[in-house]
Amino acid sequence: MIPPHVVADRAILGRIGSLVTRLAADPSEIRAAQRVRHNVFVGEFGARMTPASASTGYDVDSFDTYCDHLLVLDTSLGGDAEDQIVGTYRLLRQSVAKAHHGFYSTSEFGVADMIARHPQKRFLELGRSCVLPPYRTKRTVELLWQGIWAYALEHGIDVMFGCASFGGCRPEAHALALSFLHHSAAAQGEWAVSALPELYRKIDLMPVEAIRPREALAALPPLVKGYLRLGARFGDGAVIDRAFGTTDVMVVLPRAAISPRYVNYYRADASRFCG
């Protein structure tokens, strides 16, 4: 078990300057994270929430009540912890999903077959990632991954997965980037996973000889590019999420496939930013 650095009875998973990462400690902090999500997804990107969510100013769904919520807080900001949240990630362990309503991404991708092929492995679904605009920096991203890595080690996670998004509902607008993922970073064999047949949208939109890798990498959304650098692979096909106005792909990241460069950077015991 990772020895936590405890401040005011809350386990700090990492710290860089005034920024810290830890799990939400109580419902009020989860509520504040939902407000940040709403500000980003609805206010910035124009997602269409349910009437209840839209009227309250919070991004809420039924999974929130049993997920863990990873936070990045800027402790230099005034007010309580709820006023300091600048980024968040939602974490759902397989054991918790089984006890409730399953994984969020099963509504878009056939992850059940992939999981069934690995009965001895523990899976963790990552989702609802967002960071407020002024904090979209290397430091914030590093702290989010520090927190995820520490959490994965703490719970003996073997595989991380989840949906990642491209803006807009037209895969053709991202033909270069999506085709690059299809040809160069496809999840195959024991990790193969596909969009549900009724939702499937083709991502093999360009022949491999027409793809310029450097241009393709530049066209990837930052989150997708980050997953790729870590060693992730991507499922077959995409799904259009019209509520969020996105084109979603499935990310699969076995812990054993994480680049040694990043394991060394965050350290095998996740102590990199715990000083």
PDB file of C-alpha atoms in Angstrom:
ATOM      1  CA  MET A   1       0.000   0.000   0.000  1.00  0.00           C
ATOM      2  CA  ILE A   2       1.240   3.486  -0.856  1.00  0.00           C
ATOM      3  CA  PRO A   3       1.891   5.521   2.287  1.00  0.00           C
ATOM      4  CA  PRO A   4      -0.282   8.642   1.888  1.00  0.00           C
ATOM      5  CA  HIS A   5       0.919  12.136   2.670  1.00  0.00           C
ATOM      6  CA  VAL A   6      -1.866  13.360   4.916  1.00  0.00           C
ATOM      7  CA  VAL A   7      -2.843  16.992   5.297  1.00  0.00           C
ATOM      8  CA  ALA A   8      -5.937  17.782   7.361  1.00  0.00           C
ATOM      9  CA  ASP A   9      -6.907  14.098   7.240  1.00  0.00           C
ATOM     10  CA  ARG A  10      -6.981  14.079   3.423  1.00  0.00           C
ATOM     11  CA  ALA A  11      -4.502  11.914   1.512  1.00  0.00           C
ATOM     12  CA  ILE A  12      -2.447  14.016  -0.894  1.00  0.00           C
ATOM     13  CA  LEU A  13      -1.377  11.929  -3.892  1.00  0.00           C
ATOM     14  CA  GLY A  14       0.891  14.592  -5.368  1.00  0.00           C
ATOM     15  CA  ARG A  15       1.942  18.226  -5.178  1.00  0.00           C
ATOM     16  CA  ILE A  16       3.591  20.718  -7.540  1.00  0.00           C
ATOM     17  CA  GLY A  17       3.836  24.201  -6.086  1.00  0.00           C
ATOM     18  CA  SER A  18       0.362  25.324  -5.047  1.00  0.00           C
ATOM     19  CA  LEU A  19      -1.326  22.504  -6.985  1.00  0.00           C
ATOM     20  CA  VAL A  20      -2.244  19.265  -5.226  1.00  0.00           C
ATOM     21  CA  THR A  21      -4.045  16.127  -6.359  1.00  0.00           C
ATOM     22  CA  ARG A  22      -6.204  13.878  -4.205  1.00  0.00           C
ATOM     23  CA  LEU A  23      -9.564  12.149  -4.176  1.00  0.00           C
ATOM     24  CA  ALA A  24     -12.718  14.074  -3.342  1.00  0.00           C
ATOM     25  CA  ALA A  25     -13.247  13.807   0.393  1.00  0.00           C
ATOM     26  CA  ASP A  26     -16.993  14.377   0.686  1.00  0.00           C
ATOM     27  CA  PRO A  27     -20.192  15.025  -1.335  1.00  0.00           C
ATOM     28  CA  SER A  28     -19.628  18.780  -1.365  1.00  0.00           C
ATOM     29  CA  GLU A  29     -16.313  18.317  -3.189  1.00  0.00           C
ATOM     30  CA  ILE A  30     -17.923  15.948  -5.688  1.00  0.00           C
ATOM     31  CA  ARG A  31     -20.592  18.581  -6.238  1.00  0.00           C
ATOM     32  CA  ALA A  32     -17.910  21.182  -6.874  1.00  0.00           C
ATOM     33  CA  ALA A  33     -16.220  18.862  -9.382  1.00  0.00           C
ATOM     34  CA  GLN A  34     -19.569  18.457 -11.156  1.00  0.00           C
ATOM     35  CA  ARG A  35     -19.785  22.245 -11.391  1.00  0.00           C
ATOM     36  CA  VAL A  36     -16.325  22.396 -12.980  1.00  0.00           C
ATOM     37  CA  ARG A  37     -17.386  19.697 -15.457  1.00  0.00           C
ATOM     38  CA  HIS A  38     -20.507  21.671 -16.347  1.00  0.00           C
ATOM     39  CA  ASN A  39     -18.501  24.851 -16.875  1.00  0.00           C
ATOM     40  CA  VAL A  40     -16.158  23.041 -19.273  1.00  0.00           C
ATOM     41  CA  PHE A  41     -18.501  20.649 -21.076  1.00  0.00           C
ATOM     42  CA  VAL A  42     -21.527  22.951 -21.351  1.00  0.00           C
ATOM     43  CA  GLY A  43     -20.194  26.463 -20.935  1.00  0.00           C
ATOM     44  CA  GLU A  44     -17.094  26.017 -23.054  1.00  0.00           C
ATOM     45  CA  PHE A  45     -17.853  23.180 -25.467  1.00  0.00           C
ATOM     46  CA  GLY A  46     -21.636  23.433 -25.764  1.00  0.00           C
ATOM     47  CA  ALA A  47     -22.644  19.959 -24.565  1.00  0.00           C
ATOM     48  CA  ARG A  48     -26.375  19.355 -24.215  1.00  0.00           C
ATOM     49  CA  MET A  49     -27.104  18.054 -20.728  1.00  0.00           C
ATOM     50  CA  THR A  50     -30.311  16.582 -19.398  1.00  0.00           C
ATOM     51  CA  PRO A  51     -32.862  19.254 -18.393  1.00  0.00           C
ATOM     52  CA  ALA A  52     -32.118  18.582 -14.713  1.00  0.00           C
ATOM     53  CA  SER A  53     -28.369  19.056 -15.164  1.00  0.00           C
ATOM     54  CA  ALA A  54     -28.790  22.074 -17.414  1.00  0.00           C
ATOM     55  CA  SER A  55     -31.004  23.894 -14.950  1.00  0.00           C
ATOM     56  CA  THR A  56     -28.775  23.303 -11.936  1.00  0.00           C
ATOM     57  CA  GLY A  57     -25.403  24.161 -13.485  1.00  0.00           C
ATOM     58  CA  TYR A  58     -23.879  20.774 -12.613  1.00  0.00           C
ATOM     59  CA  ASP A  59     -22.855  17.864 -14.863  1.00  0.00           C
ATOM     60  CA  VAL A  60     -24.400  14.893 -13.078  1.00  0.00           C
ATOM     61  CA  ASP A  61     -25.202  11.307 -13.994  1.00  0.00           C
ATOM     62  CA  SER A  62     -26.035   8.105 -12.142  1.00  0.00           C
ATOM     63  CA  PHE A  63     -22.404   6.908 -12.128  1.00  0.00           C
ATOM     64  CA  ASP A  64     -21.198   9.818  -9.989  1.00  0.00           C
ATOM     65  CA  THR A  65     -22.607   8.381  -6.781  1.00  0.00           C
ATOM     66  CA  TYR A  66     -20.309   5.342  -6.741  1.00  0.00           C
ATOM     67  CA  CYS A  67     -17.219   6.515  -8.636  1.00  0.00           C
ATOM     68  CA  ASP A  68     -14.139   8.007  -7.040  1.00  0.00           C
ATOM     69  CA  HIS A  69     -13.412  11.557  -8.146  1.00  0.00           C
ATOM     70  CA  LEU A  70      -9.790  12.598  -8.596  1.00  0.00           C
ATOM     71  CA  LEU A  71      -9.218  16.320  -8.108  1.00  0.00           C
ATOM     72  CA  VAL A  72      -6.520  18.872  -8.789  1.00  0.00           C
ATOM     73  CA  LEU A  73      -6.801  21.869  -6.474  1.00  0.00           C
ATOM     74  CA  ASP A  74      -4.991  25.186  -6.511  1.00  0.00           C
ATOM     75  CA  THR A  75      -4.420  25.856  -2.846  1.00  0.00           C
ATOM     76  CA  SER A  76      -3.376  29.453  -3.571  1.00  0.00           C
ATOM     77  CA  LEU A  77      -6.977  30.320  -4.394  1.00  0.00           C
ATOM     78  CA  GLY A  78      -9.145  31.700  -1.639  1.00  0.00           C
ATOM     79  CA  GLY A  79     -12.104  29.981  -0.079  1.00  0.00           C
ATOM     80  CA  ASP A  80     -12.680  26.359   0.828  1.00  0.00           C
ATOM     81  CA  ALA A  81     -11.464  23.292  -1.059  1.00  0.00           C
ATOM     82  CA  GLU A  82     -14.645  23.380  -3.134  1.00  0.00           C
ATOM     83  CA  ASP A  83     -13.528  26.751  -4.516  1.00  0.00           C
ATOM     84  CA  GLN A  84     -10.039  25.488  -5.389  1.00  0.00           C
ATOM     85  CA  ILE A  85     -10.880  22.617  -7.769  1.00  0.00           C
ATOM     86  CA  VAL A  86      -9.380  23.260 -11.206  1.00  0.00           C
ATOM     87  CA  GLY A  87      -9.396  19.756 -12.713  1.00  0.00           C
ATOM     88  CA  THR A  88     -11.030  16.388 -12.235  1.00  0.00           C
ATOM     89  CA  TYR A  89     -11.102  12.776 -13.486  1.00  0.00           C
ATOM     90  CA  ARG A  90     -13.707  10.142 -12.688  1.00  0.00           C
ATOM     91  CA  LEU A  91     -12.423   6.700 -11.664  1.00  0.00           C
ATOM     92  CA  LEU A  92     -14.498   3.512 -11.664  1.00  0.00           C
ATOM     93  CA  ARG A  93     -12.993   0.236 -10.478  1.00  0.00           C
ATOM     94  CA  GLN A  94     -14.254  -3.063 -11.850  1.00  0.00           C
ATOM     95  CA  SER A  95     -15.325  -4.361  -8.437  1.00  0.00           C
ATOM     96  CA  VAL A  96     -17.401  -1.224  -7.852  1.00  0.00           C
ATOM     97  CA  ALA A  97     -18.906  -1.340 -11.346  1.00  0.00           C
ATOM     98  CA  LYS A  98     -20.001  -4.959 -10.807  1.00  0.00           C
ATOM     99  CA  ALA A  99     -21.786  -3.993  -7.597  1.00  0.00           C
ATOM    100  CA  HIS A 100     -23.746  -1.221  -9.306  1.00  0.00           C
ATOM    101  CA  HIS A 101     -24.646  -0.439 -12.911  1.00  0.00           C
ATOM    102  CA  GLY A 102     -21.514  -1.546 -14.755  1.00  0.00           C
ATOM    103  CA  PHE A 103     -19.147   0.681 -16.691  1.00  0.00           C
ATOM    104  CA  TYR A 104     -20.186   3.920 -18.360  1.00  0.00           C
ATOM    105  CA  SER A 105     -18.472   3.076 -21.658  1.00  0.00           C
ATOM    106  CA  THR A 106     -20.474  -0.115 -22.233  1.00  0.00           C
ATOM    107  CA  SER A 107     -23.172   2.140 -23.717  1.00  0.00           C
ATOM    108  CA  GLU A 108     -20.807   2.841 -26.627  1.00  0.00           C
ATOM    109  CA  PHE A 109     -18.205   0.055 -26.867  1.00  0.00           C
ATOM    110  CA  GLY A 110     -18.134  -3.721 -26.444  1.00  0.00           C
ATOM    111  CA  VAL A 111     -15.758  -3.691 -23.512  1.00  0.00           C
ATOM    112  CA  ALA A 112     -17.451  -6.669 -21.821  1.00  0.00           C
ATOM    113  CA  ASP A 113     -15.860  -9.115 -24.273  1.00  0.00           C
ATOM    114  CA  MET A 114     -12.409  -7.639 -23.703  1.00  0.00           C
ATOM    115  CA  ILE A 115     -12.814  -7.832 -19.930  1.00  0.00           C
ATOM    116  CA  ALA A 116     -14.098 -11.411 -20.149  1.00  0.00           C
ATOM    117  CA  ARG A 117     -10.872 -12.450 -21.886  1.00  0.00           C
ATOM    118  CA  HIS A 118      -8.917 -11.362 -18.788  1.00  0.00           C
ATOM    119  CA  PRO A 119     -10.738 -12.800 -15.751  1.00  0.00           C
ATOM    120  CA  GLN A 120      -7.674 -12.471 -13.509  1.00  0.00           C
ATOM    121  CA  LYS A 121      -7.032  -8.800 -14.265  1.00  0.00           C
ATOM    122  CA  ARG A 122      -8.462  -5.759 -12.522  1.00  0.00           C
ATOM    123  CA  PHE A 123      -9.846  -2.990 -14.732  1.00  0.00           C
ATOM    124  CA  LEU A 124     -10.239   0.726 -14.080  1.00  0.00           C
ATOM    125  CA  GLU A 125     -12.419   2.991 -16.204  1.00  0.00           C
ATOM    126  CA  LEU A 126     -11.245   6.589 -16.644  1.00  0.00           C
ATOM    127  CA  GLY A 127     -13.728   9.249 -17.657  1.00  0.00           C
ATOM    128  CA  ARG A 128     -15.143  12.764 -17.382  1.00  0.00           C
ATOM    129  CA  SER A 129     -11.693  14.327 -17.628  1.00  0.00           C
ATOM    130  CA  CYS A 130     -11.635  18.111 -17.655  1.00  0.00           C
ATOM    131  CA  VAL A 131      -9.429  21.022 -16.604  1.00  0.00           C
ATOM    132  CA  LEU A 132     -10.305  24.708 -16.403  1.00  0.00           C
ATOM    133  CA  PRO A 133      -8.722  26.721 -19.255  1.00  0.00           C
ATOM    134  CA  PRO A 134      -6.089  28.643 -17.237  1.00  0.00           C
ATOM    135  CA  TYR A 135      -4.775  25.346 -15.821  1.00  0.00           C
ATOM    136  CA  ARG A 136      -4.298  23.401 -19.066  1.00  0.00           C
ATOM    137  CA  THR A 137      -0.601  23.135 -18.464  1.00  0.00           C
ATOM    138  CA  LYS A 138       2.032  20.448 -18.144  1.00  0.00           C
ATOM    139  CA  ARG A 139       1.925  20.694 -14.336  1.00  0.00           C
ATOM    140  CA  THR A 140      -1.793  19.979 -14.127  1.00  0.00           C
ATOM    141  CA  VAL A 141      -1.578  17.052 -16.547  1.00  0.00           C
ATOM    142  CA  GLU A 142       1.359  15.625 -14.609  1.00  0.00           C
ATOM    143  CA  LEU A 143      -0.600  15.802 -11.361  1.00  0.00           C
ATOM    144  CA  LEU A 144      -3.647  14.111 -12.877  1.00  0.00           C
ATOM    145  CA  TRP A 145      -1.458  11.241 -14.096  1.00  0.00           C
ATOM    146  CA  GLN A 146       0.372  11.169 -10.780  1.00  0.00           C
ATOM    147  CA  GLY A 147      -2.981  10.678  -9.066  1.00  0.00           C
ATOM    148  CA  ILE A 148      -4.161   8.011 -11.510  1.00  0.00           C
ATOM    149  CA  TRP A 149      -0.874   6.099 -11.227  1.00  0.00           C
ATOM    150  CA  ALA A 150      -0.975   6.221  -7.419  1.00  0.00           C
ATOM    151  CA  TYR A 151      -4.615   5.107  -7.422  1.00  0.00           C
ATOM    152  CA  ALA A 152      -3.886   2.246  -9.834  1.00  0.00           C
ATOM    153  CA  LEU A 153      -1.046   1.003  -7.649  1.00  0.00           C
ATOM    154  CA  GLU A 154      -3.109   1.325  -4.481  1.00  0.00           C
ATOM    155  CA  HIS A 155      -5.904  -0.836  -5.921  1.00  0.00           C
ATOM    156  CA  GLY A 156      -3.790  -3.299  -7.885  1.00  0.00           C
ATOM    157  CA  ILE A 157      -5.176  -2.171 -11.241  1.00  0.00           C
ATOM    158  CA  ASP A 158      -3.914  -4.085 -14.278  1.00  0.00           C
ATOM    159  CA  VAL A 159      -5.717  -2.298 -17.103  1.00  0.00           C
ATOM    160  CA  MET A 160      -7.065   1.224 -17.589  1.00  0.00           C
ATOM    161  CA  PHE A 161      -9.598   2.065 -20.284  1.00  0.00           C
ATOM    162  CA  GLY A 162     -12.221   4.604 -21.213  1.00  0.00           C
ATOM    163  CA  CYS A 163     -13.609   6.888 -23.887  1.00  0.00           C
ATOM    164  CA  ALA A 164     -11.618   9.803 -25.272  1.00  0.00           C
ATOM    165  CA  SER A 165     -13.158  12.423 -27.494  1.00  0.00           C
ATOM    166  CA  PHE A 166     -12.600  14.388 -30.671  1.00  0.00           C
ATOM    167  CA  GLY A 167     -14.626  17.567 -31.018  1.00  0.00           C
ATOM    168  CA  GLY A 168     -17.665  17.481 -33.275  1.00  0.00           C
ATOM    169  CA  CYS A 169     -19.940  14.775 -34.629  1.00  0.00           C
ATOM    170  CA  ARG A 170     -18.254  14.222 -37.992  1.00  0.00           C
ATOM    171  CA  PRO A 171     -15.426  11.644 -37.940  1.00  0.00           C
ATOM    172  CA  GLU A 172     -14.512  12.799 -41.451  1.00  0.00           C
ATOM    173  CA  ALA A 173     -13.342  16.098 -39.950  1.00  0.00           C
ATOM    174  CA  HIS A 174     -10.660  14.121 -38.114  1.00  0.00           C
ATOM    175  CA  ALA A 175      -9.804  11.723 -40.939  1.00  0.00           C
ATOM    176  CA  LEU A 176      -6.046  12.114 -40.605  1.00  0.00           C
ATOM    177  CA  ALA A 177      -5.882  11.636 -36.822  1.00  0.00           C
ATOM    178  CA  LEU A 178      -8.427   8.815 -36.675  1.00  0.00           C
ATOM    179  CA  SER A 179      -6.829   6.949 -39.575  1.00  0.00           C
ATOM    180  CA  PHE A 180      -3.449   7.287 -37.890  1.00  0.00           C
ATOM    181  CA  LEU A 181      -4.821   5.646 -34.730  1.00  0.00           C
ATOM    182  CA  HIS A 182      -6.384   2.880 -36.816  1.00  0.00           C
ATOM    183  CA  HIS A 183      -3.201   2.078 -38.736  1.00  0.00           C
ATOM    184  CA  SER A 184      -0.572   2.753 -36.060  1.00  0.00           C
ATOM    185  CA  ALA A 185      -2.119   2.239 -32.628  1.00  0.00           C
ATOM    186  CA  ALA A 186      -4.953  -0.273 -32.920  1.00  0.00           C
ATOM    187  CA  ALA A 187      -5.863  -2.474 -29.966  1.00  0.00           C
ATOM    188  CA  GLN A 188      -5.531  -5.986 -31.340  1.00  0.00           C
ATOM    189  CA  GLY A 189      -5.646  -9.611 -30.240  1.00  0.00           C
ATOM    190  CA  GLU A 190      -6.444 -10.012 -26.568  1.00  0.00           C
ATOM    191  CA  TRP A 191      -7.072  -6.249 -26.246  1.00  0.00           C
ATOM    192  CA  ALA A 192      -9.336  -5.878 -29.272  1.00  0.00           C
ATOM    193  CA  VAL A 193     -12.510  -3.890 -28.615  1.00  0.00           C
ATOM    194  CA  SER A 194     -15.004  -2.362 -31.013  1.00  0.00           C
ATOM    195  CA  ALA A 195     -17.743   0.225 -31.054  1.00  0.00           C
ATOM    196  CA  LEU A 196     -21.194  -1.326 -30.688  1.00  0.00           C
ATOM    197  CA  PRO A 197     -22.491  -2.380 -34.127  1.00  0.00           C
ATOM    198  CA  GLU A 198     -25.495  -0.073 -34.065  1.00  0.00           C
ATOM    199  CA  LEU A 199     -23.285   2.920 -33.181  1.00  0.00           C
ATOM    200  CA  TYR A 200     -20.170   2.036 -35.182  1.00  0.00           C
ATOM    201  CA  ARG A 201     -18.559   4.754 -37.297  1.00  0.00           C
ATOM    202  CA  LYS A 202     -15.583   3.965 -39.464  1.00  0.00           C
ATOM    203  CA  ILE A 203     -12.204   5.509 -38.529  1.00  0.00           C
ATOM    204  CA  ASP A 204     -10.198   3.902 -41.337  1.00  0.00           C
ATOM    205  CA  LEU A 205     -10.752   6.971 -43.496  1.00  0.00           C
ATOM    206  CA  MET A 206      -7.383   7.316 -45.242  1.00  0.00           C
ATOM    207  CA  PRO A 207      -4.943   4.771 -46.686  1.00  0.00           C
ATOM    208  CA  VAL A 208      -1.822   4.276 -44.626  1.00  0.00           C
ATOM    209  CA  GLU A 209       0.451   5.562 -47.395  1.00  0.00           C
ATOM    210  CA  ALA A 210      -1.356   8.921 -47.330  1.00  0.00           C
ATOM    211  CA  ILE A 211      -0.722   9.522 -43.615  1.00  0.00           C
ATOM    212  CA  ARG A 212       2.096  11.778 -42.487  1.00  0.00           C
ATOM    213  CA  PRO A 213       2.724  10.762 -38.872  1.00  0.00           C
ATOM    214  CA  ARG A 214       3.994  14.141 -37.706  1.00  0.00           C
ATOM    215  CA  GLU A 215       0.919  15.918 -39.046  1.00  0.00           C
ATOM    216  CA  ALA A 216      -1.332  13.219 -37.627  1.00  0.00           C
ATOM    217  CA  LEU A 217       0.178  13.562 -34.155  1.00  0.00           C
ATOM    218  CA  ALA A 218      -0.304  17.330 -34.286  1.00  0.00           C
ATOM    219  CA  ALA A 219      -3.973  16.778 -35.145  1.00  0.00           C
ATOM    220  CA  LEU A 220      -4.680  14.590 -32.099  1.00  0.00           C
ATOM    221  CA  PRO A 221      -6.523  16.125 -29.125  1.00  0.00           C
ATOM    222  CA  PRO A 222      -4.115  16.612 -26.183  1.00  0.00           C
ATOM    223  CA  LEU A 223      -5.756  13.904 -24.064  1.00  0.00           C
ATOM    224  CA  VAL A 224      -5.594  11.336 -26.884  1.00  0.00           C
ATOM    225  CA  LYS A 225      -1.988  12.267 -27.592  1.00  0.00           C
ATOM    226  CA  GLY A 226      -1.172  11.828 -23.905  1.00  0.00           C
ATOM    227  CA  TYR A 227      -2.703   8.358 -23.843  1.00  0.00           C
ATOM    228  CA  LEU A 228      -0.761   7.406 -26.975  1.00  0.00           C
ATOM    229  CA  ARG A 229       2.538   8.518 -25.471  1.00  0.00           C
ATOM    230  CA  LEU A 230       1.861   6.449 -22.364  1.00  0.00           C
ATOM    231  CA  GLY A 231       1.513   3.328 -24.517  1.00  0.00           C
ATOM    232  CA  ALA A 232      -2.256   3.115 -25.029  1.00  0.00           C
ATOM    233  CA  ARG A 233      -3.967   1.433 -27.958  1.00  0.00           C
ATOM    234  CA  PHE A 234      -7.320   2.350 -29.490  1.00  0.00           C
ATOM    235  CA  GLY A 235     -10.408   0.324 -30.322  1.00  0.00           C
ATOM    236  CA  ASP A 236     -12.019  -0.311 -33.687  1.00  0.00           C
ATOM    237  CA  GLY A 237     -14.471   2.344 -34.778  1.00  0.00           C
ATOM    238  CA  ALA A 238     -15.824   5.503 -33.179  1.00  0.00           C
ATOM    239  CA  VAL A 239     -19.163   6.499 -31.642  1.00  0.00           C
ATOM    240  CA  ILE A 240     -20.950   9.823 -32.050  1.00  0.00           C
ATOM    241  CA  ASP A 241     -22.032  11.317 -28.720  1.00  0.00           C
ATOM    242  CA  ARG A 242     -24.551  13.934 -29.812  1.00  0.00           C
ATOM    243  CA  ALA A 243     -25.259  15.161 -26.283  1.00  0.00           C
ATOM    244  CA  PHE A 244     -21.630  16.121 -25.813  1.00  0.00           C
ATOM    245  CA  GLY A 245     -21.049  16.941 -29.481  1.00  0.00           C
ATOM    246  CA  THR A 246     -18.074  14.594 -29.735  1.00  0.00           C
ATOM    247  CA  THR A 247     -16.668  11.648 -31.660  1.00  0.00           C
ATOM    248  CA  ASP A 248     -15.564   9.069 -29.093  1.00  0.00           C
ATOM    249  CA  VAL A 249     -12.840   6.439 -29.376  1.00  0.00           C
ATOM    250  CA  MET A 250     -11.984   3.656 -26.944  1.00  0.00           C
ATOM    251  CA  VAL A 251      -8.642   3.813 -25.143  1.00  0.00           C
ATOM    252  CA  VAL A 252      -7.043   0.619 -23.758  1.00  0.00           C
ATOM    253  CA  LEU A 253      -3.971   0.931 -21.536  1.00  0.00           C
ATOM    254  CA  PRO A 254      -2.680  -2.239 -19.861  1.00  0.00           C
ATOM    255  CA  ARG A 255      -0.387  -1.328 -16.992  1.00  0.00           C
ATOM    256  CA  ALA A 256       2.295  -3.625 -18.417  1.00  0.00           C
ATOM    257  CA  ALA A 257       2.238  -1.620 -21.665  1.00  0.00           C
ATOM    258  CA  ILE A 258       2.941   1.750 -20.047  1.00  0.00           C
ATOM    259  CA  SER A 259       6.178   3.140 -21.411  1.00  0.00           C
ATOM    260  CA  PRO A 260       9.091   2.554 -18.988  1.00  0.00           C
ATOM    261  CA  ARG A 261       9.972   6.206 -19.508  1.00  0.00           C
ATOM    262  CA  TYR A 262       6.782   7.248 -17.713  1.00  0.00           C
ATOM    263  CA  VAL A 263       7.021   4.576 -15.023  1.00  0.00           C
ATOM    264  CA  ASN A 264      10.516   5.844 -14.243  1.00  0.00           C
ATOM    265  CA  TYR A 265       9.344   9.439 -14.299  1.00  0.00           C
ATOM    266  CA  TYR A 266       6.469   8.957 -11.860  1.00  0.00           C
ATOM    267  CA  ARG A 267       8.421   6.199 -10.090  1.00  0.00           C
ATOM    268  CA  ALA A 268       7.320   2.675  -9.414  1.00  0.00           C
ATOM    269  CA  ASP A 269       5.830   3.684  -6.053  1.00  0.00           C
ATOM    270  CA  ALA A 270       4.179   6.878  -7.414  1.00  0.00           C
ATOM    271  CA  SER A 271       6.396   9.055  -5.223  1.00  0.00           C
ATOM    272  CA  ARG A 272       7.528  11.483  -7.945  1.00  0.00           C
ATOM    273  CA  PHE A 273       5.435  14.439  -6.744  1.00  0.00           C
ATOM    274  CA  CYS A 274       4.873  13.448  -3.133  1.00  0.00           C
ATOM    275  CA  GLY A 275       7.757  15.425  -1.664  1.00  0.00           C
TER     276      GLY A 275
END
